[in-house]
Coordinates of C-alpha atoms in Angstrom, one line a residue:
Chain A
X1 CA 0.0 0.0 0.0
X2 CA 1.8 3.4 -1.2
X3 CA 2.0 5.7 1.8
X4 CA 1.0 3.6 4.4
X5 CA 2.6 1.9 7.0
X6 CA 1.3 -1.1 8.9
X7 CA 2.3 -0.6 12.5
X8 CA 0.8 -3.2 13.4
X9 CA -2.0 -6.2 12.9
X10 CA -3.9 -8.3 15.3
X11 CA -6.8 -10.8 14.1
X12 CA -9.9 -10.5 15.9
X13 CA -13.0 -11.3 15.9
X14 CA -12.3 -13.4 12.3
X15 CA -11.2 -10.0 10.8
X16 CA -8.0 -7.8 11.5
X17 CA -7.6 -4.7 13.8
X18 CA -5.2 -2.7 12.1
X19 CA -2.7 0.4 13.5
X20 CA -1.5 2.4 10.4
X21 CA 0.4 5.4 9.5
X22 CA 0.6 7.7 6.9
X23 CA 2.0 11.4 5.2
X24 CA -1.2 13.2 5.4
X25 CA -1.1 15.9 3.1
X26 CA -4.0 17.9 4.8
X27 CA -2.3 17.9 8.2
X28 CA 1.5 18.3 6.8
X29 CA 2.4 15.2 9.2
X30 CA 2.3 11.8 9.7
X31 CA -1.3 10.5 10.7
X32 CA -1.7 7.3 12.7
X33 CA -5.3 5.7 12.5
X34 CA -6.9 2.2 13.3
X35 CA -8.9 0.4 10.6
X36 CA -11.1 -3.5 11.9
X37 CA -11.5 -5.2 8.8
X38 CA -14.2 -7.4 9.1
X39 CA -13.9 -11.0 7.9
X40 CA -16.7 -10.4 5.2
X41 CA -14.3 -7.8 3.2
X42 CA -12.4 -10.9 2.4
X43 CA -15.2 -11.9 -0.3
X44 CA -16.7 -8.4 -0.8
X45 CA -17.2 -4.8 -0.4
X46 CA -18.3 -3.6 2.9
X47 CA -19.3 -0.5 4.3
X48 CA -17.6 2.3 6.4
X49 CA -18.5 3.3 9.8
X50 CA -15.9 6.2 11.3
X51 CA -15.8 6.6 15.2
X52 CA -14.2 9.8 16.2
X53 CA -12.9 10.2 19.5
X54 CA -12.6 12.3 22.6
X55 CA -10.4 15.2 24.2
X56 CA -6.9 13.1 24.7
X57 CA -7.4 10.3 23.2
X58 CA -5.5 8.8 20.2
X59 CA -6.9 5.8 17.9
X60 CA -6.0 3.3 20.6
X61 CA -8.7 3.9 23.0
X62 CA -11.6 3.2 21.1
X63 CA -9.7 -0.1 19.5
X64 CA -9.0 -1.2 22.4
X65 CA -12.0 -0.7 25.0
X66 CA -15.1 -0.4 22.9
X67 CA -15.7 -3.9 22.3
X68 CA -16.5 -2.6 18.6
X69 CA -15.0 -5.2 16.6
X70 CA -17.4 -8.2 17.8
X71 CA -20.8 -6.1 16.2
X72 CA -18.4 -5.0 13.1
X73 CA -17.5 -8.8 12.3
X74 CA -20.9 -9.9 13.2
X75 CA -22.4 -6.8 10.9
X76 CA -19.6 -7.0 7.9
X77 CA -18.8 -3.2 8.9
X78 CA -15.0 -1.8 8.2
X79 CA -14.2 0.8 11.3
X80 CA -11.8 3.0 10.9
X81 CA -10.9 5.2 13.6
X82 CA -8.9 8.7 13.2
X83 CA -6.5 10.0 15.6
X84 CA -8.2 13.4 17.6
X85 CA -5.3 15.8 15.6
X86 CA -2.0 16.3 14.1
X87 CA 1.2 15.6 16.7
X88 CA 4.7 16.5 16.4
X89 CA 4.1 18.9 14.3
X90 CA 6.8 21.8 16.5
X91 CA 3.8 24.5 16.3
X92 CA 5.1 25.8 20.2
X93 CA 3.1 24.4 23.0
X94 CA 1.5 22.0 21.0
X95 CA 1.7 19.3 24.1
X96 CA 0.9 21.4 26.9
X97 CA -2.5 21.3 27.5
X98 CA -5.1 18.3 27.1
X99 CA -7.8 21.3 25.7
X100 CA -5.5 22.4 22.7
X101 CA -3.7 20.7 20.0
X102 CA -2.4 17.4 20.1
X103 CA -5.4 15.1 21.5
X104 CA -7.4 18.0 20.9
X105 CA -8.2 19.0 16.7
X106 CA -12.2 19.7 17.3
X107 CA -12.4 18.5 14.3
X108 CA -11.9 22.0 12.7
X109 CA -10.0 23.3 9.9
X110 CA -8.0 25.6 11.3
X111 CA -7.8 29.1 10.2
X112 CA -5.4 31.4 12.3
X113 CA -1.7 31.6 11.7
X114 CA -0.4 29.2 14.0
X115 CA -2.6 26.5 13.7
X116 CA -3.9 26.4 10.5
X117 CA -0.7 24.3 8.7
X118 CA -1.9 21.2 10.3
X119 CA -4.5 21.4 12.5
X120 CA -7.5 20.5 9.0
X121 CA -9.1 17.6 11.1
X122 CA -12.5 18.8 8.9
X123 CA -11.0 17.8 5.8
X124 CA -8.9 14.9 7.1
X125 CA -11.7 13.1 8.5
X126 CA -14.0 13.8 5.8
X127 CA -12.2 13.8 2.9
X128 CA -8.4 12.7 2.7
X129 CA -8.5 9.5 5.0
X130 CA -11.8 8.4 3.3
X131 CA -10.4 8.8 0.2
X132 CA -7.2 6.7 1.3
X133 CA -9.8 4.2 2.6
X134 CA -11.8 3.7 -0.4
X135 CA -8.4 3.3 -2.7
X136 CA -7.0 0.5 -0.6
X137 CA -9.4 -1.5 1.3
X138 CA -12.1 -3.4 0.0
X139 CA -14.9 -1.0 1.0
X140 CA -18.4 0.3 -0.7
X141 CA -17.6 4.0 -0.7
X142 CA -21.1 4.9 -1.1
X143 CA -22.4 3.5 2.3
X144 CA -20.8 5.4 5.1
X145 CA -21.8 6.4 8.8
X146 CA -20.1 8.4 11.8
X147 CA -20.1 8.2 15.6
X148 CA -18.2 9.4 18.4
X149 CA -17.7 10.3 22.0
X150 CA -17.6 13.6 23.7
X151 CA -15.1 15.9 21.7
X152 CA -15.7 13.0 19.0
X153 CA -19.3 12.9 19.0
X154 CA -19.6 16.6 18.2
X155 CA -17.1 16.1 15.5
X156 CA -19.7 13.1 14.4
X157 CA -22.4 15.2 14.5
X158 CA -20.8 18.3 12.7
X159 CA -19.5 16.0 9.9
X160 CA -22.9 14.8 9.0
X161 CA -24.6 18.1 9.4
X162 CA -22.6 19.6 6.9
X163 CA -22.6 17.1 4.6
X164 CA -26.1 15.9 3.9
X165 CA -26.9 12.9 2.1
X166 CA -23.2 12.0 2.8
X167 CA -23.9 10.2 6.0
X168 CA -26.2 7.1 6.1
X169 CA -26.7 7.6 10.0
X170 CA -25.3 9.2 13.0
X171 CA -24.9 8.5 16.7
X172 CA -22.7 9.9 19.3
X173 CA -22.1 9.0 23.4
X174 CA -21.9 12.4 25.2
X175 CA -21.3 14.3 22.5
X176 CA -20.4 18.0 23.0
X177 CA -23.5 19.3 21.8
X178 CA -22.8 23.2 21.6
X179 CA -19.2 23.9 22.2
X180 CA -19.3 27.6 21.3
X181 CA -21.4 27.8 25.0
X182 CA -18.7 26.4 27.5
X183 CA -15.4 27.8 28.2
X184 CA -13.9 24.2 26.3
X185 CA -15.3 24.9 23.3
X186 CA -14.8 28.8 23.0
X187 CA -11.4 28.6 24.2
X188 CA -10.3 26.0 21.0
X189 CA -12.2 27.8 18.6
X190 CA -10.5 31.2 19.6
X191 CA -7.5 29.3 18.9
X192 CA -8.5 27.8 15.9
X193 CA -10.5 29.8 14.0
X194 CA -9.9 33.3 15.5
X195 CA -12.6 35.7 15.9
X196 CA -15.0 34.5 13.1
X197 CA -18.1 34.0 15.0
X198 CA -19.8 32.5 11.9
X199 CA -16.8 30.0 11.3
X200 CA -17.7 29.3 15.0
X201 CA -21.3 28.6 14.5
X202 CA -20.4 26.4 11.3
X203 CA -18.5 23.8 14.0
X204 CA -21.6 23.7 16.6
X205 CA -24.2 21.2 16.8
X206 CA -26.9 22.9 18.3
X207 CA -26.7 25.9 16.1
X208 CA -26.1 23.8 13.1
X209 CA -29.3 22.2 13.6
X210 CA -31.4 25.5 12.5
X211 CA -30.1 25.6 8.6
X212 CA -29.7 22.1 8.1
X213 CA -31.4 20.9 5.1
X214 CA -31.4 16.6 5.9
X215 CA -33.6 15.3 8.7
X216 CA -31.1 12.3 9.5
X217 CA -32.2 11.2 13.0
X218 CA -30.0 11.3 15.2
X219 CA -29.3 8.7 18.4
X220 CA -27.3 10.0 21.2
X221 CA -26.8 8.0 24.7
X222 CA -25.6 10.4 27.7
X223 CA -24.3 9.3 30.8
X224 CA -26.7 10.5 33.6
X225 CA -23.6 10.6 36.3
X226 CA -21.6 12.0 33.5
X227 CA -18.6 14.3 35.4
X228 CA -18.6 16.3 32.1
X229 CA -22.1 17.2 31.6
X230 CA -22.1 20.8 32.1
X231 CA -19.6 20.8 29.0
X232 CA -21.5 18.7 27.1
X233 CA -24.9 20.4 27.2
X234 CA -27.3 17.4 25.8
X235 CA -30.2 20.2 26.5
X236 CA -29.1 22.4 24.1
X237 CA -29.1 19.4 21.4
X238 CA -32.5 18.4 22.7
X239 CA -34.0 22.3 22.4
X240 CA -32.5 22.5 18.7
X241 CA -33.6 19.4 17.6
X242 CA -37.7 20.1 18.8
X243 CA -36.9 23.7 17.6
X244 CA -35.6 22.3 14.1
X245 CA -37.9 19.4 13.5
X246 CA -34.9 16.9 14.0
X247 CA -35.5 13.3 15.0
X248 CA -33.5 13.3 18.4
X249 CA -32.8 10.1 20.3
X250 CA -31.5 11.0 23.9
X251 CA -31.0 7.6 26.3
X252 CA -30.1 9.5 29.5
X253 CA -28.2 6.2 31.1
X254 CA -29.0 6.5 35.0
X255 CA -25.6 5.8 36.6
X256 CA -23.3 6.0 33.8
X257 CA -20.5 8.2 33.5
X258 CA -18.0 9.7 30.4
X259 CA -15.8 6.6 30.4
X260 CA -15.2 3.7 27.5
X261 CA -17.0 1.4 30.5
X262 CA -20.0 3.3 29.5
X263 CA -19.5 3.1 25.8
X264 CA -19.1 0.0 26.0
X265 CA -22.4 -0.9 27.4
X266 CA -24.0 0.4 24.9
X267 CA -21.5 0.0 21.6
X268 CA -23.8 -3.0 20.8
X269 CA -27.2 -1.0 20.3
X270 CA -25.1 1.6 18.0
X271 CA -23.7 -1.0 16.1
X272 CA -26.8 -2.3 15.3
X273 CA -28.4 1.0 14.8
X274 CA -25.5 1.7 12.0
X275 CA -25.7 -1.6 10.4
X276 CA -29.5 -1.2 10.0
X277 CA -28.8 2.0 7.5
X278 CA -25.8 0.8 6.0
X279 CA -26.8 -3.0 5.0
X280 CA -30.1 -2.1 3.5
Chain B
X1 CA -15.9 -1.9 53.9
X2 CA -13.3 -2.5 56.5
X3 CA -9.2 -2.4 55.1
X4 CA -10.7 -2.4 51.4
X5 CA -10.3 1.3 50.3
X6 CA -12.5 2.0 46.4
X7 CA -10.0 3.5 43.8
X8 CA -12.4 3.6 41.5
X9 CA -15.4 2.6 40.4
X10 CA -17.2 2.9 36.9
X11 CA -21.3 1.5 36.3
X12 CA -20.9 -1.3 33.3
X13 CA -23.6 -3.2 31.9
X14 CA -25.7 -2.7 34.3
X15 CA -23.1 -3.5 37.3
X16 CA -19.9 -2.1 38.6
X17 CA -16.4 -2.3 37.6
X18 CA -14.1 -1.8 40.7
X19 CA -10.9 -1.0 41.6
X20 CA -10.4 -1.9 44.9
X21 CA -6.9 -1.8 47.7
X22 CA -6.6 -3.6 50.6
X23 CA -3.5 -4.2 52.8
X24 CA -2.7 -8.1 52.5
X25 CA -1.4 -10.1 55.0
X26 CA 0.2 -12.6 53.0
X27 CA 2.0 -10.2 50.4
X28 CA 2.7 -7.9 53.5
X29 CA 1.6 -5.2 51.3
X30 CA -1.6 -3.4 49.7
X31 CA -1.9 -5.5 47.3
X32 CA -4.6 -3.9 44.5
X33 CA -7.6 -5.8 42.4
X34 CA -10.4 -5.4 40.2
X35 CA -13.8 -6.7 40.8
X36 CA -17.0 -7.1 38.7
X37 CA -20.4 -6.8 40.4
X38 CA -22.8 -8.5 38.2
X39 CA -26.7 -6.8 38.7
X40 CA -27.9 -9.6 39.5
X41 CA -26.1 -9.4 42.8
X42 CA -28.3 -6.8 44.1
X43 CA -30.9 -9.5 44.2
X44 CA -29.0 -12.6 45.2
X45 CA -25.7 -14.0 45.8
X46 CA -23.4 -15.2 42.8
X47 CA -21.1 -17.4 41.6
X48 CA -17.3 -16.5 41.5
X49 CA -15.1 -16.5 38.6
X50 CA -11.4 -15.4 38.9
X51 CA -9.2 -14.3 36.3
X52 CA -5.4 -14.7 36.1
X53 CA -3.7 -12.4 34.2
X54 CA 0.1 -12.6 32.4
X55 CA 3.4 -11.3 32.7
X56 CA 4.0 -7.5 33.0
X57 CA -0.1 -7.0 33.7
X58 CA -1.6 -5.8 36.6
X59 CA -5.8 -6.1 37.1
X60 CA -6.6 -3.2 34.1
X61 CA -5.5 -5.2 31.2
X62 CA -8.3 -8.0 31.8
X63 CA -10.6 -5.5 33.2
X64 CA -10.0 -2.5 30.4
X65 CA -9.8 -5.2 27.1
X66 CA -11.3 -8.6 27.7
X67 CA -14.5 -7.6 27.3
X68 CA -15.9 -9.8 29.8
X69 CA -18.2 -8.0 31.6
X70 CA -21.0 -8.0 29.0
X71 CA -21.3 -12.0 29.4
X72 CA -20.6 -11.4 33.6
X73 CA -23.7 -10.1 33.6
X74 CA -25.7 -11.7 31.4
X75 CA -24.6 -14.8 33.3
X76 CA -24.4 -13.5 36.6
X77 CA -21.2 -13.6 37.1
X78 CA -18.5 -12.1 39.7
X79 CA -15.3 -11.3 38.3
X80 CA -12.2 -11.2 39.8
X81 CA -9.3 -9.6 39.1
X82 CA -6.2 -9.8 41.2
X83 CA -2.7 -8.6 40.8
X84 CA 0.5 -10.4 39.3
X85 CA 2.3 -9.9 42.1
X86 CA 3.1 -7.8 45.3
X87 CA 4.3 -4.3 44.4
X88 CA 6.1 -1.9 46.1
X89 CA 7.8 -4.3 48.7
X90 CA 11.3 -2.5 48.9
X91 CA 13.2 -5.7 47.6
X92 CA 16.3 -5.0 45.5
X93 CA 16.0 -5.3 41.4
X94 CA 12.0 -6.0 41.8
X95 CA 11.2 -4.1 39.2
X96 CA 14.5 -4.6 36.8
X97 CA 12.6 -7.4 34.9
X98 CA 9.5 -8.3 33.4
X99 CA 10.4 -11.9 33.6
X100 CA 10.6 -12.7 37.8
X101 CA 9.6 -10.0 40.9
X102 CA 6.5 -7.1 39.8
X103 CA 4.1 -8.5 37.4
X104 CA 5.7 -11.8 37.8
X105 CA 4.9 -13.5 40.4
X106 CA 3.8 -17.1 38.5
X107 CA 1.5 -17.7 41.2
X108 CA 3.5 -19.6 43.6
X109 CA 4.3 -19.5 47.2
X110 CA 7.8 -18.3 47.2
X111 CA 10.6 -19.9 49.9
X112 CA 13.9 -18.1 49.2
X113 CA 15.3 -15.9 51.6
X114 CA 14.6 -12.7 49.3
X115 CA 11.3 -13.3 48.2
X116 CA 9.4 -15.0 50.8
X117 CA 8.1 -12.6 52.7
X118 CA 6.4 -11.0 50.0
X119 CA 6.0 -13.6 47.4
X120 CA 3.0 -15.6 48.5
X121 CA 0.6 -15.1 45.2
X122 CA -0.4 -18.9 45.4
X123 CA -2.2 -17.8 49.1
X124 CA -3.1 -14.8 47.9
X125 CA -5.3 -16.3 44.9
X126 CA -6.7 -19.5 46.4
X127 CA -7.1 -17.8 50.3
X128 CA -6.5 -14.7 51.1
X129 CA -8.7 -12.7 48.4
X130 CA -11.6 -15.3 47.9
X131 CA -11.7 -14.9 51.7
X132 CA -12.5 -11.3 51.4
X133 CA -14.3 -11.2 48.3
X134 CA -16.7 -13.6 50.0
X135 CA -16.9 -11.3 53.1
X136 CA -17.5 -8.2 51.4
X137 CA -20.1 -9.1 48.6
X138 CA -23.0 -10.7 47.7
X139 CA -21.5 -14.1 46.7
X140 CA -21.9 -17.5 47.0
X141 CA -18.6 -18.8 48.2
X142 CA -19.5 -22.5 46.9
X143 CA -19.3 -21.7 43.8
X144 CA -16.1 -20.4 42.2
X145 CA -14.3 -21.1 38.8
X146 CA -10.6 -19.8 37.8
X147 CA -9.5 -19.0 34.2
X148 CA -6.5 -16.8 32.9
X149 CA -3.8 -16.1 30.2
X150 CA -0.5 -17.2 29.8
X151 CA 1.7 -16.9 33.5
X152 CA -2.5 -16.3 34.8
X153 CA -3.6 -19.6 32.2
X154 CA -0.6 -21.8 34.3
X155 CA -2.3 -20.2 37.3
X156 CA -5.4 -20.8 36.8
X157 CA -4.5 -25.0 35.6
X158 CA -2.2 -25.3 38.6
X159 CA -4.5 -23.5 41.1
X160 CA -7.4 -25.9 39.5
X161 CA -5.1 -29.1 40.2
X162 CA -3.9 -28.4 43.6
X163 CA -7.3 -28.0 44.9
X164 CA -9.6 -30.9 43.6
X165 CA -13.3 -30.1 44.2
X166 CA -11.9 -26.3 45.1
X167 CA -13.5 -24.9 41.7
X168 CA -16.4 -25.8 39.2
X169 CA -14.7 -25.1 35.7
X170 CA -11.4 -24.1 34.6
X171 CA -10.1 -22.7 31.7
X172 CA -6.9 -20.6 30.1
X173 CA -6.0 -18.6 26.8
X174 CA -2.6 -19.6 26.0
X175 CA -1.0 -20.8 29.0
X176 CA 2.2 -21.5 30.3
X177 CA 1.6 -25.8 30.5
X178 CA 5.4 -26.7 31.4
X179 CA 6.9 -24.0 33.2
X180 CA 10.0 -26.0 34.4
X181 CA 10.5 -27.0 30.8
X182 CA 11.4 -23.4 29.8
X183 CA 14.0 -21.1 30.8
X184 CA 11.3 -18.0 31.9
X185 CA 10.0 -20.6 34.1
X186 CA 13.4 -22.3 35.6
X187 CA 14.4 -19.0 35.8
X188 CA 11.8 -17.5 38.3
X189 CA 11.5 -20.8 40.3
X190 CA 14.9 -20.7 40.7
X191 CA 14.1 -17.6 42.4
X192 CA 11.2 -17.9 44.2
X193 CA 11.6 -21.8 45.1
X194 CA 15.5 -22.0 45.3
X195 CA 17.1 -25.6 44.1
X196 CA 13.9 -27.8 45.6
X197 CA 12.2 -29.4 42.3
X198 CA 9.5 -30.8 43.8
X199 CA 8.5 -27.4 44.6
X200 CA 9.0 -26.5 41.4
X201 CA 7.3 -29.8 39.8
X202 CA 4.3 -28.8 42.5
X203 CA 3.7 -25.8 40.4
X204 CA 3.9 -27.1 37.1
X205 CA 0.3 -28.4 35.4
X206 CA 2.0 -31.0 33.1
X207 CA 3.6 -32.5 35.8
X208 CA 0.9 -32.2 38.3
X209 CA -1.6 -33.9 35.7
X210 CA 0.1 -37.4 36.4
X211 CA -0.9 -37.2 40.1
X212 CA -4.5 -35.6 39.8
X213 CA -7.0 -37.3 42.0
X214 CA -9.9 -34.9 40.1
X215 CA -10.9 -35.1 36.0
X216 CA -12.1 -31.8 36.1
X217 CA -12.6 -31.0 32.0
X218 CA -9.9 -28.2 30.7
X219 CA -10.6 -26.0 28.2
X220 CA -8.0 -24.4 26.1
X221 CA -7.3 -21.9 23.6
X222 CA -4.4 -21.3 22.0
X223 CA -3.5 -18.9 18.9
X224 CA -1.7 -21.0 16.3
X225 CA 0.4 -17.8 15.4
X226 CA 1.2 -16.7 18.8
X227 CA 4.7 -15.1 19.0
X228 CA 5.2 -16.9 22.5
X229 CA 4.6 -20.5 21.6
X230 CA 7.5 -22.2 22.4
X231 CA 7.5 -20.7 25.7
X232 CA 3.6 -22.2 26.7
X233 CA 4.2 -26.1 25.1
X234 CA 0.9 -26.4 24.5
X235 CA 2.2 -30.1 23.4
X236 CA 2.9 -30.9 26.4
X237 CA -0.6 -30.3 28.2
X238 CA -1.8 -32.5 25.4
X239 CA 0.3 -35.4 25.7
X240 CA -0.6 -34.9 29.6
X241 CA -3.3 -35.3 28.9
X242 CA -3.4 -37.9 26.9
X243 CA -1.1 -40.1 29.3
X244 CA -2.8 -39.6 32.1
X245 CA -6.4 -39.6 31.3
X246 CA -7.5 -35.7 31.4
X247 CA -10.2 -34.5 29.2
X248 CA -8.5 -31.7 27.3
X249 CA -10.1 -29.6 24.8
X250 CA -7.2 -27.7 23.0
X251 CA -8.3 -25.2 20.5
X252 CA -5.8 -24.2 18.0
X253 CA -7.1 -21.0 16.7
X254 CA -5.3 -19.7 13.4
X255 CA -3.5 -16.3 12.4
X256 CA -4.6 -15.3 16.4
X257 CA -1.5 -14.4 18.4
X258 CA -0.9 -13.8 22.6
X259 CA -3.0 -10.2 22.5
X260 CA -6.1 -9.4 24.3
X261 CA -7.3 -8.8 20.7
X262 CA -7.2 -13.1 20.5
X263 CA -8.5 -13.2 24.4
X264 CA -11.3 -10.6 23.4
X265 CA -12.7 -13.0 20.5
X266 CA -13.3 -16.1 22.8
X267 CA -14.1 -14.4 25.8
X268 CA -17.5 -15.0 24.7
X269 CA -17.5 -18.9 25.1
X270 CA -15.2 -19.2 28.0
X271 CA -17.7 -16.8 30.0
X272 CA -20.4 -19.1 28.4
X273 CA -18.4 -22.6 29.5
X274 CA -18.0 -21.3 33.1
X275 CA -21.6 -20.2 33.4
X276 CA -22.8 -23.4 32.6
X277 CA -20.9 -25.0 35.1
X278 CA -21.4 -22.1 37.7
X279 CA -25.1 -22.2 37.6
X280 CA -26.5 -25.3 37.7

């Protein structure tokens, strides 16, 4: 495969969990993602689903804890799972908080001076690594979903919002539902996209949801113990989507809190819920 | 809880993944372990399975990758988790290897000067931590099964064999069947059990097959590509086996190495194969 690296390959499930590298030219730096290749892409084409992930995670925590790969090989679904931003790229402080840059891209396209070399998650996860997807696995190019978690589940959320008819369903767990009302969200896209107020609102869930032109519905669980809540704001996504006319799912999950032991519990329900649309 | 301090604790499918300290009188130190709380134990008391993990591991690799709590509580199950070893105990070069002191402490009752004090994992699994576990929760200490992975699957066999009637089912992913046969092995028995082979032959499960007075069934897995093979002799738990009249079921499972990616994929029926013998 030109331009990508196996770093390494573990069968599972029938299929193989894959950690890969890559020159990214959207990011200017080398990209590591994870890719499950279900046992049916052996025999034929098989569709995409993307999980993006959280605030200081890399691909590995999803891979690893998510108990994912048992509903892709049962389903036939390919996963393939980002990295949350650019790293080493030597733009100064890059490291030094878990909010900003590495472990923290928003899933943006950067805009000011100093970030906006390689901080284009937007276009990454939308458009260069599916591209790289389609031209070396065996995948159907034409049936594709997204979900995520927290920082990842807004990203989910965002990517289908602005791309309608792209998408054959969405879910999220925790997603950060309106990001340009907590200090989290403001702070990154200060950072990241200046003082464009309307480049803000074009990377926000709940404000997204009053031009959209699709009516995809959406299913999101939420912790109810969920530490993070008061970033995460599932009200707001519940006010837009009556507002809007959107088909909202909400699970508020009585005990549950912002960890994979959460996702996990439910991981089975999504993947079903994404291999209902994408199968058909 | 009295001397049992909660590090964390996290709600999963439907129950609640713990890590848990105590201060152990056997280790002489706090020795620290995971537990899962099925939901059925708010209702009734539940069977015990424990789960022996490998070298370099402590209770979060099981806990964080098997994937076992989903079948836990569908089956009702207890899981628990303990340590490799004592940690923190102050002996010289314990943590300079992987292979012999932390996260190596093969499960036996160590007698050398150096180790002995602390070194007492054999006690610690079989006594000292059912002991609490069945003082603190809502089990039922008649009925407990053991399965692990490699050091934790020659654990698990050897803790099976040395205590016929002890434990309903027993079962290991890739285990360690010969450890005097190998140099890892005859290296850390040196260690723990000085120049005595019957010590060492007392902690090794091919060897201990021939005197079995119990034909309690053994189920194996074993990746045919694992990178460790020749260290775990699979072949000789087989021929055992064979000689002496166990009934082995050895799975060789191809293009699946020694990962928790391979453990993750037959989690599934081990959890299954203990159930059925846990709750009848």
């Amino acid at each position: 495969m030109a331009n990508l690296e196996i770093l390494s390959e573990n069968r599972t499930f029938g299929g193989q969990t894959r950690f890969m590298q890559h020159r990214s030219s959207s990011t200017a730096c080398d990209m590591t993602f994870a890719v499950y290749e279900p046992p049916q892409a052996q025999k034929q084409r098989v569709p995409i689903l993307y999980w993006l992930s959280g605030l200081t995670c890399n691909a590995e925590n999803f891979t690893i804890k998510a108990g994912a790969q048992r509903f892709a090989s049962q389903h036939g679904l390919m996963l393939v799972v980002p990295d949350t931003s650019p790293r080493n790229t030597g733009i100064e402080g890059e490291d030094d908080a878990d909010e900003l840059g590495s472990g923290a891209g928003f899933y943006v396209n950067a805009t000011t001076d100093k970030w906006r070399t390689h901080y284009q998650m937007y276009d990454y996860v939308t458009q260069e690594l599916p591209d790289l997807i389609k031209a070396q696995f065996n995948v159907d190019g034409e049936r594709e979903s997204v979900f995520g978690h927290s920082m990842g589940g807004h990203g989910a959320l965002v990517c289908a919002l602005r791309n309608p008819g792209r998408y054959r369903s969405v879910s999220a767990f925790a997603p950060v539902c309106a990001p340009t009302e907590i200090g989290l969200g403001q702070q990154a896209f200060l950072a990241y996209l200046g003082e464009d107020r309307d480049a803000w609102a074009s990377y926000d869930t709940h404000l997204l949801l009053e031009h959209a032109t699709e009516r995809l519905p959406i299913l999101v669980d939420q912790g109810a113990d969920d530490e993070f809540i008061s970033a995460l704001l599932p009200q707001k996504l519940a006010e837009a989507c009556e507002t809007y006319g959107h088909d909202l799912t909400l699970r508020m999950q009585p005990g549950y809190d912002h960890s994979y032991y959460f996702i996990s519990t439910f991981m089975e329900e999504h993947m079903a819920y994404h291999a209902d649309a994408l199968t058909v």
